[in-house]
Coordinates of C-alpha atoms and ligand atoms in Angstrom, one line a residue:
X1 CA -24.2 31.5 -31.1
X2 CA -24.6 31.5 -34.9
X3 CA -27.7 32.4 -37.3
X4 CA -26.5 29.9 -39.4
X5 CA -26.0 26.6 -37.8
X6 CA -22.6 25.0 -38.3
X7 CA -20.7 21.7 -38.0
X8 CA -17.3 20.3 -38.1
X9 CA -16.9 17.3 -39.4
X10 CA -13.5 15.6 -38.5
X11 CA -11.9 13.1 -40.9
X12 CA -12.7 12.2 -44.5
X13 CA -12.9 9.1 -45.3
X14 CA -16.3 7.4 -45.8
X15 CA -17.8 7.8 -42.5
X16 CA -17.0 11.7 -42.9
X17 CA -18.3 12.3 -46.4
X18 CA -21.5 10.3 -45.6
X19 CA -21.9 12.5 -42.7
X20 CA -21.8 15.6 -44.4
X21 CA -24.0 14.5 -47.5
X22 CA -26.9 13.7 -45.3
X23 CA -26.1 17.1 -43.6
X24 CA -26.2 19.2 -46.8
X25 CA -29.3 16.9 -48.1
X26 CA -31.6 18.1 -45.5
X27 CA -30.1 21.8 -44.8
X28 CA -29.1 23.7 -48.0
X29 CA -27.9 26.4 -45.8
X30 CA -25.5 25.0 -43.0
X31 CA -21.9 25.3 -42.8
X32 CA -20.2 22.9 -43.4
X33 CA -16.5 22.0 -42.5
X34 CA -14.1 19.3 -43.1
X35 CA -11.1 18.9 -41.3
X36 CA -8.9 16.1 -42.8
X37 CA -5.4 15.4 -42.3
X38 CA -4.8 14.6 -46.3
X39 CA -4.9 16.3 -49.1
X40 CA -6.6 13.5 -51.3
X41 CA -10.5 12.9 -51.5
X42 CA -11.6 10.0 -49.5
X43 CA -9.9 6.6 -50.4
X44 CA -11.3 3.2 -49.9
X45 CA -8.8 1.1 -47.5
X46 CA -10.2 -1.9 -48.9
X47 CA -9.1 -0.9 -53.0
X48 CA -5.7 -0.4 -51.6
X49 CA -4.3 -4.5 -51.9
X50 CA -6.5 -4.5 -55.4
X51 CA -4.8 -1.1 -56.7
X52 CA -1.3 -2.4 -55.8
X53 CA -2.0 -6.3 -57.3
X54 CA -2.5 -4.0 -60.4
X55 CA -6.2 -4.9 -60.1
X56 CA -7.8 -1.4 -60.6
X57 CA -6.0 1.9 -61.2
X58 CA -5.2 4.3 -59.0
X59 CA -8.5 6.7 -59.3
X60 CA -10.7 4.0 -58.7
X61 CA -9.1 3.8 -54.6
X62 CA -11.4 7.2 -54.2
X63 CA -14.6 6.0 -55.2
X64 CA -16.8 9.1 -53.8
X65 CA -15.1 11.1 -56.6
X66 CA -12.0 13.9 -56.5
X67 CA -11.8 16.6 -53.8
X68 CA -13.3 19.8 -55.9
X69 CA -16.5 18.1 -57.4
X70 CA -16.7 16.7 -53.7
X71 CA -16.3 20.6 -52.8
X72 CA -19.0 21.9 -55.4
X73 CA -21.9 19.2 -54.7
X74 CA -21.6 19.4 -51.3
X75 CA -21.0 23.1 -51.1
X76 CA -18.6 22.5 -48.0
X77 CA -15.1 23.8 -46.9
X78 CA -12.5 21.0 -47.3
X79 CA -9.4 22.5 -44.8
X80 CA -7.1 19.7 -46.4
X81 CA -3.9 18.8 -44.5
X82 CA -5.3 20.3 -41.2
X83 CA -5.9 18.0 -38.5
X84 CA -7.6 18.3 -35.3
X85 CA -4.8 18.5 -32.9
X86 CA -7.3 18.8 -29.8
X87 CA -11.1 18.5 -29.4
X88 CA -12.7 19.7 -26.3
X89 CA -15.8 18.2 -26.4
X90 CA -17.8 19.7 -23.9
X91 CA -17.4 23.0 -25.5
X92 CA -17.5 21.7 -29.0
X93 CA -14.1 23.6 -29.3
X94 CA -11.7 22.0 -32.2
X95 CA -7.6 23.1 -31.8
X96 CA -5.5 23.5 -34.7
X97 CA -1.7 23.5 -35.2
X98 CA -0.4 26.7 -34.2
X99 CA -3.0 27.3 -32.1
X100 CA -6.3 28.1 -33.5
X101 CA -9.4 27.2 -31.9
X102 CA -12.9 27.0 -33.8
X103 CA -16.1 26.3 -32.2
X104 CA -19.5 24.6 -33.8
X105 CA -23.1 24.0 -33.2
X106 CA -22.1 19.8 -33.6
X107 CA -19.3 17.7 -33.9
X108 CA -19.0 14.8 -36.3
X109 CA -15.6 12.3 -35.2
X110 CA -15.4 10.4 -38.2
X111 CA -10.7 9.7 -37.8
X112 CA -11.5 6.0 -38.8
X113 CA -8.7 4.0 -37.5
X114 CA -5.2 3.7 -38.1
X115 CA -2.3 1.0 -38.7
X116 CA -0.5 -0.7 -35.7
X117 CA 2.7 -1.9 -36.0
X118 CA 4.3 -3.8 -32.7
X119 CA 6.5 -1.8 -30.7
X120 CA 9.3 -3.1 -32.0
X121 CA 12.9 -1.1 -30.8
X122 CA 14.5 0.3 -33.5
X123 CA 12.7 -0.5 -35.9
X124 CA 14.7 0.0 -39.1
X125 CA 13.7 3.2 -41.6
X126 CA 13.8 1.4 -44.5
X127 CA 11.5 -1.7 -46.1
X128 CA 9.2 -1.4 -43.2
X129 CA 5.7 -1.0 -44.9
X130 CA 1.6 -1.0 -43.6
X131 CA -1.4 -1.2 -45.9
X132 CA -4.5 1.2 -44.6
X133 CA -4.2 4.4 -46.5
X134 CA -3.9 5.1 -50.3
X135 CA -0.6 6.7 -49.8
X136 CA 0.7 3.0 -47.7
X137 CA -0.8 1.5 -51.2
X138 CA 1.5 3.9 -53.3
X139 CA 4.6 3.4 -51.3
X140 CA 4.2 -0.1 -51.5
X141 CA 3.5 -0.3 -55.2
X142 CA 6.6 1.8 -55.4
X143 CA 8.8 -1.1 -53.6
X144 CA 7.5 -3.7 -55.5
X145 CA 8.1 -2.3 -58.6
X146 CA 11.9 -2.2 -58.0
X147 CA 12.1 -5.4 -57.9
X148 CA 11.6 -7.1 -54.3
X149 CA 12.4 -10.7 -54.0
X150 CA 11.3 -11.6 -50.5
X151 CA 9.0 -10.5 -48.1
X152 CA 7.3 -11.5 -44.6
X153 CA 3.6 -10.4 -43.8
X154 CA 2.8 -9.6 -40.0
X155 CA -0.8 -10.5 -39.1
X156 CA -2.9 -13.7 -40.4
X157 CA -6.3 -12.0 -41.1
X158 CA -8.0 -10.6 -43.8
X159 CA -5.8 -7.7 -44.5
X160 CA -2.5 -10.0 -44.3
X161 CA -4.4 -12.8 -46.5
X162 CA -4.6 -10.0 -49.6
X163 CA -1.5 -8.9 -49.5
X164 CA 0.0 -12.3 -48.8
X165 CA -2.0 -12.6 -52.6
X166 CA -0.7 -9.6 -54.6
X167 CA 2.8 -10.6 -53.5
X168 CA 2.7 -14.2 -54.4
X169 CA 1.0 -13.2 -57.8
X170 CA 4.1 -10.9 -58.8
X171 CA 5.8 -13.8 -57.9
X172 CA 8.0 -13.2 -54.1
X173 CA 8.9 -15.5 -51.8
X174 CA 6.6 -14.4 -48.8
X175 CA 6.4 -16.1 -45.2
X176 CA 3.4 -15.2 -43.3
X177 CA 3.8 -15.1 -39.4
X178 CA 1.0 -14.2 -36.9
X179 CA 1.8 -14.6 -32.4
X180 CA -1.6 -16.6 -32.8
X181 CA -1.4 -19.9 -33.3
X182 CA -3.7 -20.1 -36.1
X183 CA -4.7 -18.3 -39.2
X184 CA -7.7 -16.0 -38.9
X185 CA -7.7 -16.0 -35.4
X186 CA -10.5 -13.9 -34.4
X187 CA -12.5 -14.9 -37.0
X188 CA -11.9 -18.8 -37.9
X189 CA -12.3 -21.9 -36.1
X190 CA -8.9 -24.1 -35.6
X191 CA -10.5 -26.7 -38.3
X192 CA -11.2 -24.0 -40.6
X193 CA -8.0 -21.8 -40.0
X194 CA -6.1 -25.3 -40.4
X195 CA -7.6 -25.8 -43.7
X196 CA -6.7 -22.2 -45.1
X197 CA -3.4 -22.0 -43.8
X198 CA -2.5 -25.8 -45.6
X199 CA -3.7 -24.1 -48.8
X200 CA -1.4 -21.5 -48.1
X201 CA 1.5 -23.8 -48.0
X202 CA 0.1 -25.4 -51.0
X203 CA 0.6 -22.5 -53.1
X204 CA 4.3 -21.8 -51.6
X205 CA 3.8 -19.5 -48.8
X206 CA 5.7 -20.2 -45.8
X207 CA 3.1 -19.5 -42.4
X208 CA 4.6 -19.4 -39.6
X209 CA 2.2 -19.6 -36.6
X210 CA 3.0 -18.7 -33.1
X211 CA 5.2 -16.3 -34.1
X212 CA 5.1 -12.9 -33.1
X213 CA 7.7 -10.4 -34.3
X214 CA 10.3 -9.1 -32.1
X215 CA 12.8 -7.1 -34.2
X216 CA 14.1 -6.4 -36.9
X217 CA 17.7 -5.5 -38.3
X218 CA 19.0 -3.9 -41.6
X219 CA 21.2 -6.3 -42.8
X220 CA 22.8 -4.6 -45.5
X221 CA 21.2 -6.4 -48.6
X222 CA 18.2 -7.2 -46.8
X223 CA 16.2 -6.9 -43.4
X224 CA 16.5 -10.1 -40.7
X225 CA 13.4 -10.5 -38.5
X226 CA 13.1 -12.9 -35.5
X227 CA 10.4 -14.2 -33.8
X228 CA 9.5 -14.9 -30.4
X229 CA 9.8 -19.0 -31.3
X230 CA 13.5 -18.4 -31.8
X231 CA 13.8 -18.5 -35.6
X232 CA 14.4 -15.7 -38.2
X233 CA 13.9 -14.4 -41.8
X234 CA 15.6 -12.9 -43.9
X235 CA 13.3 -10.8 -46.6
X236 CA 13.5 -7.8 -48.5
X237 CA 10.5 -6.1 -47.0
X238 CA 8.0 -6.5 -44.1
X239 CA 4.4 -5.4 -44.4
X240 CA 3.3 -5.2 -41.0
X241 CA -0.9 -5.9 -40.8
X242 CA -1.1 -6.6 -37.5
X243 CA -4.2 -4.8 -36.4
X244 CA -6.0 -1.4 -36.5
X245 CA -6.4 1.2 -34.2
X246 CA -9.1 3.8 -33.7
X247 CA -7.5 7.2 -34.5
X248 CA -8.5 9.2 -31.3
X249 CA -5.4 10.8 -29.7
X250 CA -7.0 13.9 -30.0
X251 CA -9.3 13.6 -27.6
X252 CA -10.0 14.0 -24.1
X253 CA -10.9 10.2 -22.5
X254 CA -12.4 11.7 -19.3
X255 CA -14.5 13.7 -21.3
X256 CA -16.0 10.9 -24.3
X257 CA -17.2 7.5 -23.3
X258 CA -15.0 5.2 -24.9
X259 CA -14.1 1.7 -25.3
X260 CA -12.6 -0.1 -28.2
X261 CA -13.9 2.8 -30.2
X262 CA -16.0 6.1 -28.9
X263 CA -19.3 4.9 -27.6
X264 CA -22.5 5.8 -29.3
X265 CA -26.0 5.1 -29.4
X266 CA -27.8 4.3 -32.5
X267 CA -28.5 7.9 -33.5
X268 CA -24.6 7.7 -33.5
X269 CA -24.5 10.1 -30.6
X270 CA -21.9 10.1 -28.3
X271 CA -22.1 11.1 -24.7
X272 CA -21.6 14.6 -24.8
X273 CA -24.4 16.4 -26.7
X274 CA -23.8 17.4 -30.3
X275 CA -21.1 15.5 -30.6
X276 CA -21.6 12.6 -32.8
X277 CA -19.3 9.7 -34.2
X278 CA -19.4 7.2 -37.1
X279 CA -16.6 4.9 -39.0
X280 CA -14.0 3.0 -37.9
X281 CA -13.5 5.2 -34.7
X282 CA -16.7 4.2 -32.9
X283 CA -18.3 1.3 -31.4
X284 CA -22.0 0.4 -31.9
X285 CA -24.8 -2.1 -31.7
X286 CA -24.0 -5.8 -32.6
X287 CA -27.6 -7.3 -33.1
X288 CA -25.7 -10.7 -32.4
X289 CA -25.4 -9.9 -28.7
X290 CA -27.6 -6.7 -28.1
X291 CA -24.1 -4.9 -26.8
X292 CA -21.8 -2.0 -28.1
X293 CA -18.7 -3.7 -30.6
X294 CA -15.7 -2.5 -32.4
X295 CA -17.2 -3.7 -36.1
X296 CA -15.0 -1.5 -38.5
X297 CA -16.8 -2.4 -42.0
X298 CA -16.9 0.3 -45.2
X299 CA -20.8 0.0 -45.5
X300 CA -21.5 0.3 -42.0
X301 CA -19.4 3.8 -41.9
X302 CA -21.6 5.3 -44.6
X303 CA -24.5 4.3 -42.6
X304 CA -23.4 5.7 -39.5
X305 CA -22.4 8.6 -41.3
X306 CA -25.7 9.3 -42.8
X307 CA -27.5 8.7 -39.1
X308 CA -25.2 11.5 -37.4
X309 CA -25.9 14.0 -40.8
X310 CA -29.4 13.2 -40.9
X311 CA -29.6 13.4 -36.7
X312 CA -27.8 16.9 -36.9
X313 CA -29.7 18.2 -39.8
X314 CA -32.9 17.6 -37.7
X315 CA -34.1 14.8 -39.9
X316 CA -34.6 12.0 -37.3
X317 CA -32.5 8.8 -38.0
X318 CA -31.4 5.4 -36.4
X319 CA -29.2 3.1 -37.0
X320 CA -30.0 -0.5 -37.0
X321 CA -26.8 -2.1 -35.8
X322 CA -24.6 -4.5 -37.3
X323 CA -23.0 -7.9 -36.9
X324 CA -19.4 -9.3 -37.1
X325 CA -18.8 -10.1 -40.3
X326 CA -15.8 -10.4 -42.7
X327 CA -16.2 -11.9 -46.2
X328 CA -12.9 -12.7 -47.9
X329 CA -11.7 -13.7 -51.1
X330 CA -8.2 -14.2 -52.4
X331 CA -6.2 -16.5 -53.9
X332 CA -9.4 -19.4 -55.0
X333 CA -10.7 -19.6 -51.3
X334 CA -13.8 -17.7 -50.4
X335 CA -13.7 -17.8 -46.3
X336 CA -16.8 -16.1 -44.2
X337 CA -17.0 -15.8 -40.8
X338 CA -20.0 -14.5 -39.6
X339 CA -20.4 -13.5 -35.7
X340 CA -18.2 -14.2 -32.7
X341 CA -16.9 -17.9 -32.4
X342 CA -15.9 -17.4 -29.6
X343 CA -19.4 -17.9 -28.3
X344 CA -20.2 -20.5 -25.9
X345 CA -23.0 -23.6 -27.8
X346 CA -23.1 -26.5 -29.6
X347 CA -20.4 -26.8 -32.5
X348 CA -21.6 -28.2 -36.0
X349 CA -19.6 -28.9 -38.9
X350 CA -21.6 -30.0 -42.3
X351 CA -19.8 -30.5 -46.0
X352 CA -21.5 -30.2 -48.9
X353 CA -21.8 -33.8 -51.0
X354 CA -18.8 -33.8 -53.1
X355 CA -16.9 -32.0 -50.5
X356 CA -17.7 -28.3 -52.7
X357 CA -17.8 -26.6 -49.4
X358 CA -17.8 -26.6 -46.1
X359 CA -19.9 -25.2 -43.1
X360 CA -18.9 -24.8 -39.1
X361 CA -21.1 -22.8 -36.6
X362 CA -21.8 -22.1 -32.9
X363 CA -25.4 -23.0 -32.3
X364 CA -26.5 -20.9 -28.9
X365 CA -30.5 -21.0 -27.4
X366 CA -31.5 -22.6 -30.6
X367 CA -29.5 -19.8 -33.2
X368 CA -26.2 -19.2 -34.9
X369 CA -24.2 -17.2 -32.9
X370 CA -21.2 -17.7 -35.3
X371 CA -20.4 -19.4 -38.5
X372 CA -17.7 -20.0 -40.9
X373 CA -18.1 -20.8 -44.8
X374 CA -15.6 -21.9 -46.9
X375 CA -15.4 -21.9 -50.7
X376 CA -19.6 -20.8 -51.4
X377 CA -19.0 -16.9 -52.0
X378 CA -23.2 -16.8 -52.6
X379 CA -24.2 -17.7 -49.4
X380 CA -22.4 -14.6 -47.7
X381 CA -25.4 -12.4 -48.4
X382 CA -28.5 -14.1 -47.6
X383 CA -27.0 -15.9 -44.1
X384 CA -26.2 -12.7 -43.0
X385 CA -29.4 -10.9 -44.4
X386 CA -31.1 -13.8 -42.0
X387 CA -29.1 -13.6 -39.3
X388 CA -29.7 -9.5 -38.9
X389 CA -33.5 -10.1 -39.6
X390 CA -33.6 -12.7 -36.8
X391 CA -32.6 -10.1 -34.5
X392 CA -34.3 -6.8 -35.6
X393 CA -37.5 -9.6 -35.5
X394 CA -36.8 -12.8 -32.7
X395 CA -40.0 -13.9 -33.2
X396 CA -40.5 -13.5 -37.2
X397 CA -39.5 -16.4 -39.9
X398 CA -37.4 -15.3 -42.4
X399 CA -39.4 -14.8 -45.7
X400 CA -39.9 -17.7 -48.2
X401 CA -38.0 -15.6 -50.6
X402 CA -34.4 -15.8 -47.7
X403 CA -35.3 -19.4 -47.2
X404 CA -35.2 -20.4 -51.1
X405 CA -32.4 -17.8 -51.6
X406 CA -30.4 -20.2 -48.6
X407 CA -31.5 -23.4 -49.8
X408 CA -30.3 -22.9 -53.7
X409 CA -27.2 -21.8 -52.4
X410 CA -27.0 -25.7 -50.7
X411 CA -27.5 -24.6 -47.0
X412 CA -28.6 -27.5 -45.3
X413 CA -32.0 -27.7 -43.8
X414 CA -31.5 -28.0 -40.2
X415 CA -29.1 -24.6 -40.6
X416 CA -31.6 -23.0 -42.4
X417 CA -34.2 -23.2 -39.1
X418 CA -31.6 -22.0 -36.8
X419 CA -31.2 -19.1 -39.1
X420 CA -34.5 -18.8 -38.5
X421 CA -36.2 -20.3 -41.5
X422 CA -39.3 -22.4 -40.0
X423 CA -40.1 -25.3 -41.8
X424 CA -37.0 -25.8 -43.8
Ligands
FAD1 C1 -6.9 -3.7 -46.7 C2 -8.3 -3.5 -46.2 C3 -9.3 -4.3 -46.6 C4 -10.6 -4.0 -46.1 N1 -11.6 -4.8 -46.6 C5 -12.9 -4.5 -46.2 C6 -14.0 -5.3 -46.7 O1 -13.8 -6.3 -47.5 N2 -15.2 -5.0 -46.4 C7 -15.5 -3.9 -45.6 O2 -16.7 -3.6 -45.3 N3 -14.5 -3.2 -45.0 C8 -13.2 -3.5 -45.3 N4 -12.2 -2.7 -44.8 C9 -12.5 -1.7 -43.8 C10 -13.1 -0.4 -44.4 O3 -12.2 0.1 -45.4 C11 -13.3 0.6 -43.3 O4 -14.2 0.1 -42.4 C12 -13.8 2.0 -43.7 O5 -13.1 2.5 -44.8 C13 -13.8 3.0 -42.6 O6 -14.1 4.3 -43.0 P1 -13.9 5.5 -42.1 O7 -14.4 6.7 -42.8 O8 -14.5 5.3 -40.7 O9 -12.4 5.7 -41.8 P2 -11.1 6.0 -42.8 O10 -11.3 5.5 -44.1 O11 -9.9 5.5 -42.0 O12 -11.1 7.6 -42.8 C14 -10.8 8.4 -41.7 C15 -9.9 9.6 -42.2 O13 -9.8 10.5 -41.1 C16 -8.4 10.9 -41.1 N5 -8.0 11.4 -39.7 C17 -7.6 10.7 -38.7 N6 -7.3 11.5 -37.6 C18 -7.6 12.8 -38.0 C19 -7.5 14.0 -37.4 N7 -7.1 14.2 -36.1 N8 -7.9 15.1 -38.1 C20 -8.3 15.0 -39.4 N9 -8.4 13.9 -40.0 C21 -8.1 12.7 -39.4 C22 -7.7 9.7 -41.5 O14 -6.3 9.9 -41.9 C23 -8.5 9.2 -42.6 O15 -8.2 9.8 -43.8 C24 -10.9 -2.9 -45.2 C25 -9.8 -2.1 -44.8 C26 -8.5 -2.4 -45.3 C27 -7.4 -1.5 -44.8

């Protein structure tokens, strides 16, 4: 079809520019092209809530560096502000607004995933506000600045906690609701999530638990939203983080294998040949259960990335999988959860002596299926770093070097061997 080989690569974010760096590493010749739907270099969705609590400036949300040294290393076409209306995947066809239609040798889907807000009727068009991209980080810096009093926050997980933090640090009154009835609820046991959300109190935000959204009026001087528990609130703005969603309109269901996310295998392929997918808009391996999961992390879409570049640029590569993981920090508290606990096993909750920090985990055939950490931020690393080489090796101790890194971070013995450290 082409002497040269080509390959679109659609989205770019980090999943996207990984993809095409490990393409142009091993293939000086191919073409290259990017399809994005900005015109801004790849952001960082997890800078946002640091760029707008002031933090870190605005360049430092686009970490892989601006759009034309991008362009010059890479030696790629960047067609900014063009998304991919349509992919037909069998045919590796991409369509284009106004009806243009380009076809490659291989497909990268790298959309990442989107902001959800609750379909919520009529919704009002002002102080309505979500935090993913850089230009929801702008906009909301924008607000803030002229001079916001009150807010709520929709959605009690990580990306609710941080901005639940820059608000309360410029000093507005902020209530925190979430439908669950607990904080962190996909992530945090109830004696853990209780914990965090009394903090929360402590340090004068209202939560509200049990309390999903159901509308929202313009008041005049301010918006009033009620709540499916009967109350109401009156605030200034709402930041709605009430969940992602892959971006993946464009494409044909019957045609790609998909779930939470589009399926792929672990050379990130996806059912159709040549196309591939990495980022936030696919699902892959979770060593923790030997199954495909939704596990949207910024280091596991450069890896993916790489794998589909390397894999299309006919330098074999393989993914190793990932686990559930989400490492927080805001406002003093360091919380880590660590696989699914919702697992079925044996529950065990251990704090240190003096009451430092605190420990709960699902113990399943003799491992850790899950765990939550509270307040020790060093022992993030090497519990994960053991958990992930307990499943690439079952039958393998973690080194002497994990163990000691585990046990002078005060992890208690008998977690240590379910982590897979023999003779702790
Ligand atoms: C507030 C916040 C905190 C976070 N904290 C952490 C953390 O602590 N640790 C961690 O590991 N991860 C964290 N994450 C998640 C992490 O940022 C993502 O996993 C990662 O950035 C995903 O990268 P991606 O390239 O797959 O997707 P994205 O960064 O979403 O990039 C995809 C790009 O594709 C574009 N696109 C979509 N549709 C189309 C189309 N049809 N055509 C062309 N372009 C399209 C999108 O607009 C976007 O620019 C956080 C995220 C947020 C929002």
């Amino acid at each position: 079809m082409f002497d040269i080989k080509s390959v679109a690569v659609i989205g770019f974010g980090c999943a996207g520019f990984s993809a095409a760096r490990a393409v142009r590493q091993a293939d000086p010749k191919r073409v290259i092209d990017i399809y994005s739907d900005t015109d801004e270099a790849p952001y960082n969705p997890m800078l946002t809530t640091y760029y707008v609590s002031g933090k870190i400036n605005e360049n430092t949300m686009f970490p892989l560096g601006d759009l034309e040294t991008i362009k010059k290393e890479l030696r790629i076409n960047i067609l900014c502000s063009t998304p991919v209306k349509r992919l037909r995947a069998r045919e590796r066809v991409l369509e284009l607004d106004g009806g243009a239609e380009r076809q490659y040798d291989d497909i990268v889907i790298a959309t990442g995933a989107g902001a959800v807000i609750p379909p919520i009727k009529n919704l009002p068009e002002r102080g309505i506000y979500t935090m993913r991209t850089a230009s929801d980080a702008r906009r909301l810096e924008r607000a803030l600045d002229g001079g916001v009093k009150s807010a709520v926050v929709v959605g009690a997980q990580m990306v609710g906690i941080k901005v639940v933090e820059l608000l309360v640090k410029r000093g507005i009154r902020t209530l925190l609701c979430d439908m669950e009835k607990q904080m962190f609820p996909v992530s945090a046991y109830e004696r853990t999530a209780a914990v965090i959300a009394a903090r929360l109190e402590g340090k004068g935000v209202e939560v509200r638990l049990g309390a999903a959204i159901t509308g929202v009026c313009d008041v005049g001087d301010c918006l009033r939203a009620s709540f499916s528990d009967g109350s109401a609130a009156r605030a200034d703005l709402i930041v709605f983080c009430s969940g992602i969603r892959p971006n993946l309109a464009f494409i044909d269901r019957g045609e790609l294998d998909v779930g939470v996310g589009i399926k792929t295998d672990l050379h990130m392929r996806a059912n159709v040949p040549h196309i591939y997918a990495a980022g936030d808009c696919c699902e892959t391996l979770n060593v923790l259960t030997g199954e495909n999961a939704y596990i949207g992390l910024w280091a596991n879409s450069a890896m993916q990335g790489r794998v589909a570049g390397s894999n299309i640029a006919g330098i074999p590569d393989s993914y190793q999988g990932s686990l559930i993981h989400n490492i927080t920090h805001y406002m003093d508290t360091d919380f880590i959860s660590v696989g699914d606990i919702k697992a079925d096993g044996e529950r065990v909750f251990w704090r240190s002596r003096g009451g430092g920090w605190q420990l709960e985990a699902t113990i399943s055939d003799g491992k850790i299926a899950a765990l939550n950490i509270l307040d020790n931020a060093h022992v993030a690393g090497p519990v994960k770093n053991a958990l992930l080489h307990r499943a690439a090796h079952p039958e393998q101790p973690i080194s002497v070097h994990a163990r000691l890194l585990l046990s002078g971070s005060g992890v208690p013995d008998g977690i240590i061997k379910k982590l897979g450290g023999e003779g702790a």
